[in-house]
Coordinates of C-alpha atoms in Angstrom, one line a residue:
Chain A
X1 CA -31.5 22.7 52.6
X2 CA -30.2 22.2 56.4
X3 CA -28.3 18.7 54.9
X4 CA -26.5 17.0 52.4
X5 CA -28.9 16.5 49.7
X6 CA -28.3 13.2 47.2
X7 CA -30.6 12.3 44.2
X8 CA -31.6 10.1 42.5
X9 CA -32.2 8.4 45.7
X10 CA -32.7 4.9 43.4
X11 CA -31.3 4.8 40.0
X12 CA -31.8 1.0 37.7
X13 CA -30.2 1.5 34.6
X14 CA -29.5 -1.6 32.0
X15 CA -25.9 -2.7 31.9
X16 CA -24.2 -0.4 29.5
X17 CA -26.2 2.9 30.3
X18 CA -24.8 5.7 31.5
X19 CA -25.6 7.2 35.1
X20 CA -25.1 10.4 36.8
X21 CA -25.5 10.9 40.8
X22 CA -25.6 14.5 41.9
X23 CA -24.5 15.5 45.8
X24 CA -25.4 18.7 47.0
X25 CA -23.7 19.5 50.0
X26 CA -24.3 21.9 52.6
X27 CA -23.5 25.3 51.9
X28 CA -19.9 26.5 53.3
X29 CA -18.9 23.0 53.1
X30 CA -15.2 22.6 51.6
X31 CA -14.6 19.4 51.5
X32 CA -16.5 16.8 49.5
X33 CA -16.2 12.9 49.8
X34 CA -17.7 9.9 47.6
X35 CA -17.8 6.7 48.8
X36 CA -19.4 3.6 47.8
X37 CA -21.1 1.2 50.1
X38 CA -21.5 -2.2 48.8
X39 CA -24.3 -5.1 50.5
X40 CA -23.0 -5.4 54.4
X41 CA -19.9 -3.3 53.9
X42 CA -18.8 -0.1 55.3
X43 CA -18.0 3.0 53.1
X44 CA -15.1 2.6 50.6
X45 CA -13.4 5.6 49.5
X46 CA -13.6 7.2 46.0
X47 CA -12.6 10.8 45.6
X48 CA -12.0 13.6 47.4
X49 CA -12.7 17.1 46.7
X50 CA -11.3 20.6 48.6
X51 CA -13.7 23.1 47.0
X52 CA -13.4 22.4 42.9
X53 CA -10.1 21.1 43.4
X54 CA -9.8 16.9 43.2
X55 CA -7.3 16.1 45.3
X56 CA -7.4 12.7 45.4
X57 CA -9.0 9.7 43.2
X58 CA -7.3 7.0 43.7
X59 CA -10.8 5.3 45.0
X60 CA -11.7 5.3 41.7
X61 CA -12.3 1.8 40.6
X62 CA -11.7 2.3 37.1
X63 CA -11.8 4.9 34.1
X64 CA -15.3 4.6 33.7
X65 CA -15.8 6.3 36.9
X66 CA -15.6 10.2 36.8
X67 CA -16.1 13.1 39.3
X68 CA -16.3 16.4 39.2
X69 CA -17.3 19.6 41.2
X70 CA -17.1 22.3 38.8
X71 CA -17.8 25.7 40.9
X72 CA -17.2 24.4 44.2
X73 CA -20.6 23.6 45.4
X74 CA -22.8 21.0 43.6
X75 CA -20.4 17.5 43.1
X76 CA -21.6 14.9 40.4
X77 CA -20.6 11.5 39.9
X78 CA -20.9 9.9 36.4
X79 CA -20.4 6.0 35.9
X80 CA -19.9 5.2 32.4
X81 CA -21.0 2.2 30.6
X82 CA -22.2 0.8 33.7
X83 CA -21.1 -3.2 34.9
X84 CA -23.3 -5.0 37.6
X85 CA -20.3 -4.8 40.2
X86 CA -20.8 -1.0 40.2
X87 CA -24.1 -2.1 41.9
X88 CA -24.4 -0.2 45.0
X89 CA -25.4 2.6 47.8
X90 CA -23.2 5.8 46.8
X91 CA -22.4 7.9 49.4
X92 CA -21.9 12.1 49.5
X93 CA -20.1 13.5 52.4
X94 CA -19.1 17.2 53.3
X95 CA -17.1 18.9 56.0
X96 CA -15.7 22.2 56.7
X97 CA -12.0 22.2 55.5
X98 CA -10.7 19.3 57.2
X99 CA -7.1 20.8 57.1
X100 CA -7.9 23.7 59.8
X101 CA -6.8 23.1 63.0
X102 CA -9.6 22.5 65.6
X103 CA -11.8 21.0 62.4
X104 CA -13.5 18.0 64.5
X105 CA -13.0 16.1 61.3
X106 CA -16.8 15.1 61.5
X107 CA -18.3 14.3 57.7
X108 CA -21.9 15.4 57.3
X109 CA -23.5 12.2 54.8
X110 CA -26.7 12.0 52.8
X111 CA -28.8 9.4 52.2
X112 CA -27.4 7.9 49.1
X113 CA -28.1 6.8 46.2
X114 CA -28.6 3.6 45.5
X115 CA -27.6 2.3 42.3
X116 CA -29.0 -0.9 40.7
X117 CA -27.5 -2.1 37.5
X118 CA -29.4 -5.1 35.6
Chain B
X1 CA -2.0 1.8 54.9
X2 CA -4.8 3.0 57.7
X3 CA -7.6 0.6 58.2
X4 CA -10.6 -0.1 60.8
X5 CA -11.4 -3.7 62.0
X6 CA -14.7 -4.2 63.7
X7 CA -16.7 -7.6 65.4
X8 CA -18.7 -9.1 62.8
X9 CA -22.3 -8.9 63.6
X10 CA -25.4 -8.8 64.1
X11 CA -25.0 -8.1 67.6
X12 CA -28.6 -8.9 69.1
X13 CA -29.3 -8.4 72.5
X14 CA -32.6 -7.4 74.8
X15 CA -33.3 -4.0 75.8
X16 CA -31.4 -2.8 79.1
X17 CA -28.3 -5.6 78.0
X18 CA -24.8 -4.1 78.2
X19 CA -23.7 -3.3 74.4
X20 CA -19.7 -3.9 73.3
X21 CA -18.9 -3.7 70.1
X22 CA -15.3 -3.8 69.2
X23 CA -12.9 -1.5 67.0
X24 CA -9.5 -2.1 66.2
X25 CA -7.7 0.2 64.0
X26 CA -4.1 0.2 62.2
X27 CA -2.3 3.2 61.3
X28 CA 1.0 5.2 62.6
X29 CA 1.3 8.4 64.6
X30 CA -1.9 9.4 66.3
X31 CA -5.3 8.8 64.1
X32 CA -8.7 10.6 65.4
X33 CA -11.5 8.1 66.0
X34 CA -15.2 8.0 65.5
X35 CA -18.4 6.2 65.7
X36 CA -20.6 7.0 63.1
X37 CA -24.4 5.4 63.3
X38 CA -26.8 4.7 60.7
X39 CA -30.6 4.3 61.2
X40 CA -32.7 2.2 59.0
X41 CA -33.2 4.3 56.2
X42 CA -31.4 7.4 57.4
X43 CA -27.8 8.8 56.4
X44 CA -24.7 8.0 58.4
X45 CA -24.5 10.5 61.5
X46 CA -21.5 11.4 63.8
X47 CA -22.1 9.7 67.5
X48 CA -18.7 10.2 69.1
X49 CA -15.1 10.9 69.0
X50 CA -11.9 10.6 70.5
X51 CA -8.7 12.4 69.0
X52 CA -5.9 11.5 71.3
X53 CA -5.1 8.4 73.6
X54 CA -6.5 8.0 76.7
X55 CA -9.9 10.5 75.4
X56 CA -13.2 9.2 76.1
X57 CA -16.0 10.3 73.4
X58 CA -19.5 10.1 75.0
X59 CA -22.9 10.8 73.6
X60 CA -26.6 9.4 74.1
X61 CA -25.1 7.0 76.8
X62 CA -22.8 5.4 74.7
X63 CA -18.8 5.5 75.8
X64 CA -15.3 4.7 73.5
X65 CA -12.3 5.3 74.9
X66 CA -9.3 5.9 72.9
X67 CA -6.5 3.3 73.7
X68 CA -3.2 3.8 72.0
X69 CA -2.0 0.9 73.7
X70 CA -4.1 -1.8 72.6
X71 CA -4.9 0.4 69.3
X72 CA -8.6 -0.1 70.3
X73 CA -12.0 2.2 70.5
X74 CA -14.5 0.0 71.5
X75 CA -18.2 0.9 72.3
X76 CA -20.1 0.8 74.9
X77 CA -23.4 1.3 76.1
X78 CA -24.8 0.3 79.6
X79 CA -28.4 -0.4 78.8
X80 CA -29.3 -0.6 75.2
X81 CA -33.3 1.0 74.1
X82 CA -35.2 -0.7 71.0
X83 CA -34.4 2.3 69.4
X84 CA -30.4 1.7 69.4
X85 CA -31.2 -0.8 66.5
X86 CA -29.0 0.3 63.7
X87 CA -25.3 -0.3 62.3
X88 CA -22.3 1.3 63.8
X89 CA -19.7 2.3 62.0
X90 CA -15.9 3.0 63.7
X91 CA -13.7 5.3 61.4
X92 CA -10.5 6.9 61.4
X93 CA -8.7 10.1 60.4
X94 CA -5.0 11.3 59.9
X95 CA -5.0 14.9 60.9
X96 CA -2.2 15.8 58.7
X97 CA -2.5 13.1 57.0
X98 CA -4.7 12.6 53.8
X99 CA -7.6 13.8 55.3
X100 CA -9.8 10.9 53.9
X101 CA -11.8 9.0 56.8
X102 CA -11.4 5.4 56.7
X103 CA -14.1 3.1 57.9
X104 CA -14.9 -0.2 59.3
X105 CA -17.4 -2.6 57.8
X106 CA -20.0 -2.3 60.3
X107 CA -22.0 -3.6 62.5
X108 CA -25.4 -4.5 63.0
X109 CA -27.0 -4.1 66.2
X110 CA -30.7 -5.1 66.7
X111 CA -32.3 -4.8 70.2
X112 CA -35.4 -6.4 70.9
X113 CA -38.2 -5.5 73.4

């Protein structure tokens, strides 16, 4: 597709369950970005990716969070053993490679995902 | 570390009203700056940017100007349209940094007829 594509779009899992949000971004894109977006808040950082490569985590709010982007393309983000303070939107971003000079540095976002855990 | 201050809202205001909504930002050497929107129900989307002091971003009538000074980007807009409603975002970049856009909380703006 033309965007960044994000499913699920809604997700209500029972606290303990395991949940797994897939990003797709848009094709070319190097650079891939989670953030999560709690109730009234802006975007909070979680991981960074420049093509399969994680370059950063240190968003990660604990262990039970994991990311990975395997061939470059397709990112997922798996929550284990999921706590009602990991309720909230999850956000997928993408960009060309941020680190060329002229980049505008402009993030393409999807929709989200919004994660409810009960 | 880098971080993005912004008014607390909602901001609400009639349509043709002047719109300000103010951005403060904190981080050394010379950050880019954006406004990012988000529509009800829609993904955030990029709606101006400014990446050294004294720039002014522009799009769809709105205005920020980058002020190293007063380490400010506030928006702007002269004469706000009911469909305007939607929270603004102001974020920040290193180049050379980390690369990882930081943003502001955001704020609501809601625009009635």
């Amino acid at each position: 597709g033309a965007g960044v594509s994000q499913s699920p779009r809604y997700k209500v899992a029972k606290r303990g369950q395991d949940v797994a949000l897939r990003c797709d971004p848009i094709s070319g894109h190097v650079s891939l970005f989670w953030y999560q977006q709690a109730l009234g808040q802006g975007p909070e950082f979680l991981t960074y990716f420049q093509n399969e490569a994680q370059l950063d985590k240190s968003g990660l709010p604990s262990d039970r969070f994991f990311a990975e982007r395997p061939e470059g393309s397709v990112s997922t983000l798996k929550i284990q053993r999921t706590q009602q303070e990991d309720s909230a939107v999850y956000l997928c971003a993408s960009s060309l490679d941020l680190r060329l000079a002229g980049n505008t540095g402009e993030l393409f976002f999807g929709e989200g995902s919004r994660l409810t855990v009960l | 570390g880098n971080s993005v201050t912004q008014m607390e809202g909602p901001v609400t205001l009639s349509e043709e009203a002047f719109l300000t909504i103010n951005c403060t930002y904190t981080a050394t050497g010379y950050p880019s700056l954006f406004w990012y929107v988000q529509y009800p129900g829609e993904g955030l989307q990029l709606l101006l940017k400014a990446t050294k002091a004294d720039d002014k971003g522009s799009n769809k009538g709105f205005e920020a100007t980058y002020r190293k000074e007063t380490t400010s980007f506030h928006l702007e807009k002269g004469s706000v349209q009911v469909s305007d409603s939607a929270v603004y975002f102001c974020a920040l970049m290193k180049p050379g940094g980390s690369y990882i856009p930081t943003f502001g909380r955001g704020t609501s703006l809601i625009v009635h007829p």
